mmCIF file of C-alpha atoms in Angstrom:
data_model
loop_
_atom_site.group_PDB
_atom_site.id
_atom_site.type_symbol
_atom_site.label_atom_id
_atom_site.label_comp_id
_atom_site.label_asym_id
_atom_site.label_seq_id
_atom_site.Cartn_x
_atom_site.Cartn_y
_atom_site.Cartn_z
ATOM 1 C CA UNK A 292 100.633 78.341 95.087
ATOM 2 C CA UNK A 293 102.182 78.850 91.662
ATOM 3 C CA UNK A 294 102.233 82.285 89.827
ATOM 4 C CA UNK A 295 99.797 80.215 86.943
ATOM 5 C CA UNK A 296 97.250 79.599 89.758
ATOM 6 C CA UNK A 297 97.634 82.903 90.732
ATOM 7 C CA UNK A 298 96.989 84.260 87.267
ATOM 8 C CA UNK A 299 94.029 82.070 87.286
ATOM 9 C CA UNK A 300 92.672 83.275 90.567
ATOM 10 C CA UNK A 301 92.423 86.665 89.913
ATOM 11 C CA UNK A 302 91.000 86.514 86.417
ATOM 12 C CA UNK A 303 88.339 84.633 87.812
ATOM 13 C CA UNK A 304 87.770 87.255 89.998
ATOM 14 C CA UNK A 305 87.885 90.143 87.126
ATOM 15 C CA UNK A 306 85.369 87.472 85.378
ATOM 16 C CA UNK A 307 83.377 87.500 88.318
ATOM 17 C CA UNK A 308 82.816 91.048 88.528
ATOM 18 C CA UNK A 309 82.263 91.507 85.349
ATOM 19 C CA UNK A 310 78.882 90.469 85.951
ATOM 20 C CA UNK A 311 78.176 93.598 87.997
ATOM 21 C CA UNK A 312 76.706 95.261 85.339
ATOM 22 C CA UNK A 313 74.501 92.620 84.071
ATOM 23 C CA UNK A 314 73.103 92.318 87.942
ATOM 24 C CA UNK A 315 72.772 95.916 88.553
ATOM 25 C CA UNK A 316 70.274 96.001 85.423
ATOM 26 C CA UNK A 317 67.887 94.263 87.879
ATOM 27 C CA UNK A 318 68.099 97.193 89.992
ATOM 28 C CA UNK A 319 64.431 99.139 89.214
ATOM 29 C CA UNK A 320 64.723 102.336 91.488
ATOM 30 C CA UNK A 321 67.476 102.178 94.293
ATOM 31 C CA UNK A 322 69.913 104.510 94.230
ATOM 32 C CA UNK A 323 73.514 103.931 93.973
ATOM 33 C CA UNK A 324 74.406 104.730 97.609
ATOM 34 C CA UNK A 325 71.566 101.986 98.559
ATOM 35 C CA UNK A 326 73.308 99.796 96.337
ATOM 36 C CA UNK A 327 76.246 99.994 97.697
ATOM 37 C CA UNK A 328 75.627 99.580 101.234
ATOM 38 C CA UNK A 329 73.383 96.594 100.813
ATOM 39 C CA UNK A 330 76.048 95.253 98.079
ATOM 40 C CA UNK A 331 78.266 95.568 101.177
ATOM 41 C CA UNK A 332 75.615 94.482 103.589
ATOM 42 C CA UNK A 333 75.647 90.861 101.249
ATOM 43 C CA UNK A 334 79.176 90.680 100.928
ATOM 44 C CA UNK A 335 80.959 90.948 104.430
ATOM 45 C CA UNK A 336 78.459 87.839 105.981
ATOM 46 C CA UNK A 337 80.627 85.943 102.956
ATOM 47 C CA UNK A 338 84.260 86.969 103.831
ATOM 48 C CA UNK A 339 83.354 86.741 106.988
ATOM 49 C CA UNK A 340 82.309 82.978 107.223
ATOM 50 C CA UNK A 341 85.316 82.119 104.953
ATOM 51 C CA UNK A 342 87.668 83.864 107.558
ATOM 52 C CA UNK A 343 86.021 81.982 110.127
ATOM 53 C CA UNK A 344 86.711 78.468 108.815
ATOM 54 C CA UNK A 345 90.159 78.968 107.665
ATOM 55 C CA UNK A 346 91.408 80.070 110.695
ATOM 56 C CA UNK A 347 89.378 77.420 112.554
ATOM 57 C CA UNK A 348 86.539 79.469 114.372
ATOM 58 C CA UNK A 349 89.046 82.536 115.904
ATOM 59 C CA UNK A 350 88.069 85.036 113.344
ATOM 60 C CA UNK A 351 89.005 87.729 115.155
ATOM 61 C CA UNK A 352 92.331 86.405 115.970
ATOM 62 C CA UNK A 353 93.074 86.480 112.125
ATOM 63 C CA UNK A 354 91.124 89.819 111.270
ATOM 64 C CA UNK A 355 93.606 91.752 114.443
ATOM 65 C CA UNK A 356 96.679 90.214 112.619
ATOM 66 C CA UNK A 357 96.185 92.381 109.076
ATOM 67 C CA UNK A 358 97.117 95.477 111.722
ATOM 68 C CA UNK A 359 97.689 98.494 109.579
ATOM 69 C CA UNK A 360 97.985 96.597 106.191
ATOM 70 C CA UNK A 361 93.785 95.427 106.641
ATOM 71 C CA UNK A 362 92.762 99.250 107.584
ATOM 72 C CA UNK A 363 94.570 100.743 104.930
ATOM 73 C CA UNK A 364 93.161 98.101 102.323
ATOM 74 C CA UNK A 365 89.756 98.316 104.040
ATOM 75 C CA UNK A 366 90.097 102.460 103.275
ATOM 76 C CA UNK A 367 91.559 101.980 99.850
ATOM 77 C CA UNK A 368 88.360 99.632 98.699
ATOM 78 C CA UNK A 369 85.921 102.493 100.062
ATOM 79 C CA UNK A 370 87.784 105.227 97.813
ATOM 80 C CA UNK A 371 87.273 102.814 94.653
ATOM 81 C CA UNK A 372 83.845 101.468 95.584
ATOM 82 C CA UNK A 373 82.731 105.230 96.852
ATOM 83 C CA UNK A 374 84.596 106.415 93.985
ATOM 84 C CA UNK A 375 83.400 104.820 91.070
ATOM 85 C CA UNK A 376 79.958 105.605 92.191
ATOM 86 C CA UNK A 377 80.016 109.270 92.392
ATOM 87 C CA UNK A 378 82.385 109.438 89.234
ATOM 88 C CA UNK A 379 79.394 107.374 87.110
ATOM 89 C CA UNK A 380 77.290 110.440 88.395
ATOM 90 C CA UNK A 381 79.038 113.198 87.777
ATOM 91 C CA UNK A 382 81.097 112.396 84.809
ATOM 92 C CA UNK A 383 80.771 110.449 81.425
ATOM 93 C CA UNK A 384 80.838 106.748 81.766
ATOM 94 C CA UNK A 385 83.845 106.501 79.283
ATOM 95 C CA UNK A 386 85.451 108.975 81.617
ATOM 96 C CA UNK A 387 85.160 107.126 84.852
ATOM 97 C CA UNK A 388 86.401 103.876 82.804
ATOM 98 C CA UNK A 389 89.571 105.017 80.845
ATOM 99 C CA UNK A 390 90.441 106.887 84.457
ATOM 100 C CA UNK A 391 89.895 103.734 85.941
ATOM 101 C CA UNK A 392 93.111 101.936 84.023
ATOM 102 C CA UNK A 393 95.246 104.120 86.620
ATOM 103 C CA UNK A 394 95.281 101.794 88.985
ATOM 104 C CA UNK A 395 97.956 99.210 87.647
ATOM 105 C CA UNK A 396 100.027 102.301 87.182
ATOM 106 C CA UNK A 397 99.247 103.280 90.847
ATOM 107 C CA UNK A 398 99.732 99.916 92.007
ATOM 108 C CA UNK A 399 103.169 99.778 90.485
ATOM 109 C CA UNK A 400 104.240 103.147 91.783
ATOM 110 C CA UNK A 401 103.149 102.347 95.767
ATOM 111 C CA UNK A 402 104.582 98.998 95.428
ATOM 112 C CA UNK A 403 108.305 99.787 94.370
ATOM 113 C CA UNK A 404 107.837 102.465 97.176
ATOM 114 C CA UNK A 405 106.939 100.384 100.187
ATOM 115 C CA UNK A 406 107.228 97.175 99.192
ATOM 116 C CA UNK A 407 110.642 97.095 96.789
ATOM 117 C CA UNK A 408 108.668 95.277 94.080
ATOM 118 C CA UNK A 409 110.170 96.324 91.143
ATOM 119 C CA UNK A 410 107.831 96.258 88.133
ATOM 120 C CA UNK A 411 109.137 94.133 85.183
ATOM 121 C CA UNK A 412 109.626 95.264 81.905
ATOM 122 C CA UNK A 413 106.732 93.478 79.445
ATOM 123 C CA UNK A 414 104.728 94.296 82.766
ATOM 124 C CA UNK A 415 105.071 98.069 82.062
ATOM 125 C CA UNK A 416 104.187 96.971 78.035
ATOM 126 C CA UNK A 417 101.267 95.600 79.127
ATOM 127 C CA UNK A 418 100.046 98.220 80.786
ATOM 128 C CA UNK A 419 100.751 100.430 78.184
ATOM 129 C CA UNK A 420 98.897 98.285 75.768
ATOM 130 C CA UNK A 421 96.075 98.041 78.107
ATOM 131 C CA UNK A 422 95.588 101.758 78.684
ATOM 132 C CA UNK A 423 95.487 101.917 73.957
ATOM 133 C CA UNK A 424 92.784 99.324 74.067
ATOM 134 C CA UNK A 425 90.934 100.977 76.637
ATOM 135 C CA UNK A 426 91.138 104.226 74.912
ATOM 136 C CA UNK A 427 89.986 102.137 71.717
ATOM 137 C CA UNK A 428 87.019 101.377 73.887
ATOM 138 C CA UNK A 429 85.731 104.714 75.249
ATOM 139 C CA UNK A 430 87.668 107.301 72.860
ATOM 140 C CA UNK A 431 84.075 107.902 70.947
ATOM 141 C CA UNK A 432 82.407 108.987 74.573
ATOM 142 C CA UNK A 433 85.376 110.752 75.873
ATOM 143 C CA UNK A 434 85.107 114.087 76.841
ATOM 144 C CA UNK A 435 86.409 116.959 79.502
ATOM 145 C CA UNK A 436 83.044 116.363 81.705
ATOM 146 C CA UNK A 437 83.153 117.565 85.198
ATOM 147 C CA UNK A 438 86.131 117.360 86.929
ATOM 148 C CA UNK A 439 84.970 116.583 90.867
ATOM 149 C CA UNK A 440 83.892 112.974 88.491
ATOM 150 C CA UNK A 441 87.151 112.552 86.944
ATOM 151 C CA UNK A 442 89.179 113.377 89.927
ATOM 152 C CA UNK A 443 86.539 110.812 91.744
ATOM 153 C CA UNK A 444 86.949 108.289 89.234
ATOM 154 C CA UNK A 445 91.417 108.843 89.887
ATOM 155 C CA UNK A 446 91.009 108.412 93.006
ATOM 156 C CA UNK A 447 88.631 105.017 92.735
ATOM 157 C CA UNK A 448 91.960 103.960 90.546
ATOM 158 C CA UNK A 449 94.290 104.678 93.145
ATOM 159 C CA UNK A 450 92.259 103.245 96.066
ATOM 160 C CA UNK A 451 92.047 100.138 94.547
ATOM 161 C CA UNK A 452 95.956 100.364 93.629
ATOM 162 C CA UNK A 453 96.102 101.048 97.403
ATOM 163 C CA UNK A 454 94.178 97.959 98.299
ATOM 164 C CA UNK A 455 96.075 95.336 96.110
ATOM 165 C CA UNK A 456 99.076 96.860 97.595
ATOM 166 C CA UNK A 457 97.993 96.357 101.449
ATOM 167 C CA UNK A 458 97.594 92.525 100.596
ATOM 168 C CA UNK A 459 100.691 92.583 99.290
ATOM 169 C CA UNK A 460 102.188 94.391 102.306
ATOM 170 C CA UNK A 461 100.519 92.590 104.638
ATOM 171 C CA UNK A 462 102.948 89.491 104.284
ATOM 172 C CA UNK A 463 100.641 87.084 105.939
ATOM 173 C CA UNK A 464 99.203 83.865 104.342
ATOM 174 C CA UNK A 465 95.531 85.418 105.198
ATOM 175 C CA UNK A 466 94.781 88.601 103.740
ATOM 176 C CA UNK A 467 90.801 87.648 103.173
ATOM 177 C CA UNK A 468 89.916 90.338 106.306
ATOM 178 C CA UNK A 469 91.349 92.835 104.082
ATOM 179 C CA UNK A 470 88.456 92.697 101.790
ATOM 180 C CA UNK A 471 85.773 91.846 104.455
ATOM 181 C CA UNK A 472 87.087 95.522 106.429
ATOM 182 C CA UNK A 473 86.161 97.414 103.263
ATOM 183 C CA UNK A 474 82.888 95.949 102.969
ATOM 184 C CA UNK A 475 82.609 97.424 106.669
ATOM 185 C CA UNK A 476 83.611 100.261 105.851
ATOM 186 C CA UNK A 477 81.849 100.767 102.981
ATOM 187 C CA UNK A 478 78.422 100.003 104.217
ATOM 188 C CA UNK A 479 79.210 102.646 107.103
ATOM 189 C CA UNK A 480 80.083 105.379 104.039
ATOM 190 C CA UNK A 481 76.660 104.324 102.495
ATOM 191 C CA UNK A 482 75.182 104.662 105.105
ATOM 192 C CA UNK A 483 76.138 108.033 106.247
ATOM 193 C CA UNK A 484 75.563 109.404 102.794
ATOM 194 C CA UNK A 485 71.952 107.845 102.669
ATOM 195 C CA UNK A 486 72.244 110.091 106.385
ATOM 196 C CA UNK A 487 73.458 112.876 105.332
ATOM 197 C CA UNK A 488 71.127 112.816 102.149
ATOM 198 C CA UNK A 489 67.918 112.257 103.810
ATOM 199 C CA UNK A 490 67.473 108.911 101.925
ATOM 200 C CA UNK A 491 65.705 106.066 103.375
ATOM 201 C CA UNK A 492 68.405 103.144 103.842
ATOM 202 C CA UNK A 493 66.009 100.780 102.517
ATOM 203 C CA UNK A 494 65.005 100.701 99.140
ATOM 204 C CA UNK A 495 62.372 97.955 97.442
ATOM 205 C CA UNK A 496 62.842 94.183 99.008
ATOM 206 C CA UNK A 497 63.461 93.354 95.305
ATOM 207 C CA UNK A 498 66.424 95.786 95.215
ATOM 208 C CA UNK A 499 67.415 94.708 98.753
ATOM 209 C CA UNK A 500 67.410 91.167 97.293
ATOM 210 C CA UNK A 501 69.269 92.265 94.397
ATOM 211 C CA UNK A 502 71.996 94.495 96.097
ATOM 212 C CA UNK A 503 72.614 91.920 98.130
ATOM 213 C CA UNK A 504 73.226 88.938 96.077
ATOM 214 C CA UNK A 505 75.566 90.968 94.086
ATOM 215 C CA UNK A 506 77.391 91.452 97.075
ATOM 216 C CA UNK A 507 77.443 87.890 98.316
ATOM 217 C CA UNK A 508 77.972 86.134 95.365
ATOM 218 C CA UNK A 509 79.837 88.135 92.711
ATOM 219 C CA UNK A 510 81.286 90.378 95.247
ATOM 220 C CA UNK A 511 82.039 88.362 97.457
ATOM 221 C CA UNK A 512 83.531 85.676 95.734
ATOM 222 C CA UNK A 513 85.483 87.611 93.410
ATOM 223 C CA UNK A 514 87.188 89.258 96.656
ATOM 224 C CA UNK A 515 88.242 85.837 97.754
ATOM 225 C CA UNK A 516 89.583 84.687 94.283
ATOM 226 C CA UNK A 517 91.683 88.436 94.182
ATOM 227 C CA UNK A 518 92.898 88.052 97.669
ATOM 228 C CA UNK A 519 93.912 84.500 97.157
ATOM 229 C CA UNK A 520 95.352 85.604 94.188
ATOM 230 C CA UNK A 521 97.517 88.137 95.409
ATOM 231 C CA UNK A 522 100.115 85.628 97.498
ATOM 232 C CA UNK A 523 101.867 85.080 94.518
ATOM 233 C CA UNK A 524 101.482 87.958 91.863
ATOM 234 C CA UNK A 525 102.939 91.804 92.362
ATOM 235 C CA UNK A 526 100.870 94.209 93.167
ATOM 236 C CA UNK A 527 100.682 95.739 89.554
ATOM 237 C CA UNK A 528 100.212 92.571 87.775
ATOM 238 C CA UNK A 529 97.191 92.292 90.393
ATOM 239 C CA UNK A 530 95.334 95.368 88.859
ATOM 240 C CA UNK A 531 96.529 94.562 85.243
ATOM 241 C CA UNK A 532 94.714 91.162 85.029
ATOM 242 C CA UNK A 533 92.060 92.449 87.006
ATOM 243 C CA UNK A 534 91.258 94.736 84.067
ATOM 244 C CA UNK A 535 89.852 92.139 82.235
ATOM 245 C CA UNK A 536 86.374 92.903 84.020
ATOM 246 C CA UNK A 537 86.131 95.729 81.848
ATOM 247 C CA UNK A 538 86.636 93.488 78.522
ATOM 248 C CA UNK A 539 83.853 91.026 79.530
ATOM 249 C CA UNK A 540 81.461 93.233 81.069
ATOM 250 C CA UNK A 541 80.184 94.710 78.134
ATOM 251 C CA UNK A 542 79.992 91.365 76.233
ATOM 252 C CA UNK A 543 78.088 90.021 79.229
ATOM 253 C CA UNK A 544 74.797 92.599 78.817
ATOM 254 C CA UNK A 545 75.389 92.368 74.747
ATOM 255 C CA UNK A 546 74.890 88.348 75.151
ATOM 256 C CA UNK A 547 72.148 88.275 77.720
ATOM 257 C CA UNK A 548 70.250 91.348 77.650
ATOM 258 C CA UNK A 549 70.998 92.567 73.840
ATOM 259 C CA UNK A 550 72.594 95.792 74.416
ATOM 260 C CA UNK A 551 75.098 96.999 71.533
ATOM 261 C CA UNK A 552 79.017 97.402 71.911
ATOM 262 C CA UNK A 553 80.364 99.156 69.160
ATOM 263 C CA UNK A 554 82.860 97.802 67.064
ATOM 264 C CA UNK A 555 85.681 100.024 68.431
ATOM 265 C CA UNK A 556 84.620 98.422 71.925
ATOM 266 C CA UNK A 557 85.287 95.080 70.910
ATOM 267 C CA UNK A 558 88.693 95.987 68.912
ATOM 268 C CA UNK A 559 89.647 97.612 71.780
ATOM 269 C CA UNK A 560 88.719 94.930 74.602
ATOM 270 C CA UNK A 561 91.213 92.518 72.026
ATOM 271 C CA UNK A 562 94.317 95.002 72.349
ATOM 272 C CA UNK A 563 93.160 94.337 76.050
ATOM 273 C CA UNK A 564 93.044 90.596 76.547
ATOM 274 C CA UNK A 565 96.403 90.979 74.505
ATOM 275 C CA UNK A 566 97.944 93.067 77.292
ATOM 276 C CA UNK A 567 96.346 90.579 79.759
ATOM 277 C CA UNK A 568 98.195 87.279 77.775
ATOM 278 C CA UNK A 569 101.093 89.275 77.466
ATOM 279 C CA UNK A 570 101.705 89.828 80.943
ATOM 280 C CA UNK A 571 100.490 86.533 82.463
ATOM 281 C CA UNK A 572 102.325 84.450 79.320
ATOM 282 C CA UNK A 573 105.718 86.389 80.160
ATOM 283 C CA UNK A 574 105.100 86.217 83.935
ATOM 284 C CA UNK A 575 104.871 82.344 83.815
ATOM 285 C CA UNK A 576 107.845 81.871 81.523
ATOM 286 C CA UNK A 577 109.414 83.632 84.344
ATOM 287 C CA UNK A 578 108.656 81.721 87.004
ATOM 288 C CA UNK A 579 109.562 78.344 85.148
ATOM 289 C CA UNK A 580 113.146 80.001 84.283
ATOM 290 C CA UNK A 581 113.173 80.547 88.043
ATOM 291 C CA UNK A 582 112.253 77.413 88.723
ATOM 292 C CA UNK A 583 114.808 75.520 86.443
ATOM 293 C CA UNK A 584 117.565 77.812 87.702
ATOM 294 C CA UNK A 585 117.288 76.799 91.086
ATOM 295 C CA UNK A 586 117.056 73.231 90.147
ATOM 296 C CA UNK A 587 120.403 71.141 91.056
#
């Protein structure tokens, strides 16, 4: 796979997602915890199948082989699933999201640690420019709000840092059971919450229904396109370009469902697709200088 396909991979999957928020409008009274285990409940079935045909009906031959690399991935998407839930609760919305632009920087950090990849220099740019246009984006709703949200919505960033570096780690041509354990693990979270809580697991079979086509098809699918993805681009690239979710999303519900972005939402999502371009442009040109250097 080429770094370009790459690139292309995983901003399908930040497109993907991106339509999270226009599905979750659907939702009429579950509550978050129910839509996250039956999100999770949709999306293993998914991973799983696709596991099971590329490694030619031994999927738990393939699943055993992620070791250490799959569980600590699998734990890292239940901090930013589980995360990013209870942070929406508890603390602003604008919060949760500018916190949220942590992970590339987490990503890089836990990736030059363990992993030696060093983090070029427009890639750092980037991710500076990203974090501006996402403050362009949220500065009018941001606000001190409660801090159990915004150290919730830190550590969502750094488990999903934690995750892109795992496939990284991992080393091995199939990463996909990465993804599928934290949908596991997830839907055992939920569902120990929902316990815990007193809540029924079960909300309305239209929310069921709902919940769980998110998780099959936009879940699901954008899990494949990141993990796929993530042979060829370092782990803090990964996060960078998946930020683009964030630049669509709200475009998404302003297109389809007429909900208002403000105008600093839009500036700010272009200072983000610029950071995006940036880093994919200059990562390319890299790769072809590579490429032509090793030529004879």
């Amino acid at each position: 796979m080429r770094y370009g396909q790459g690139v292309a991979l995983v901003l399908a999957a930040g497109s993907l997602w991106s339509l999270m928020g226009l599905g979750l409008r659907q939702i009429e009274a579950a509550s978050v915890w129910q839509i996250l285990f039956w999100r999770s409940v949709g999306m293993v079935p998914v991973l799983l199948a696709f596991v099971w045909w590329r490694s030619g009906g031994q999927p738990l031959t393939t699943i055993r082989k992620v070791g250490l690399a799959g569980v600590i991935g699998g734990l890292g998407l239940v901090f930013a699933f589980a995360g990013a839930i209870y942070a929406i609760q508890t603390t602003t919305i604008a919060n949760a999201v500018f916190l949220f632009t942590a992970s590339p920087f987490v990503a890089a950090i836990l990736a030059w640690v363990l992993l030696g990849e060093r983090v070029r220099p427009w890639t750092w740019a980037a991710i500076a420019l990203a974090v501006a246009g996402m403050y362009l984006m949220v500065r009018e709703g941001l606000a001190m709000g409660a801090l159990a949200g915004n150290i919730a919505a830190l550590l969502s960033a750094a488990g999903f840092g934690a995750f892109s570096v795992a496939l990284r780690w991992g080393k091995l041509s199939e990463m996909l059971p990465v993804s599928m354990l934290g949908g596991v693990f997830s839907a055992l979270v939920a569902a120990g919450v929902l316990a815990v809580q007193g809540q029924p697991l079960a909300p309305s079979a239209w929310d069921i229904g709902v919940s769980t086509g998110i998780g099959a098809l936009i879940l699901a699918l954008g899990m494949l396109c990141y993990t796929l993805g993530s042979r060829v681009i370092p782990a803090a690239e990964l996060t960078l370009l998946s930020l683009i979710e964030v630049l669509l999303a709200p475009l998404w519900v302003f297109v389809f469902l007429g909900e208002t972005a403000s105008a600093a939402t839009f500036a700010g999502g272009g200072v983000l697709l610029a950071a995006v371009a940036l880093n994919a442009v200059m990562g390319a040109r890299a790769q072809m200088a590579q490429g032509l250097a090793k030529a004879p």
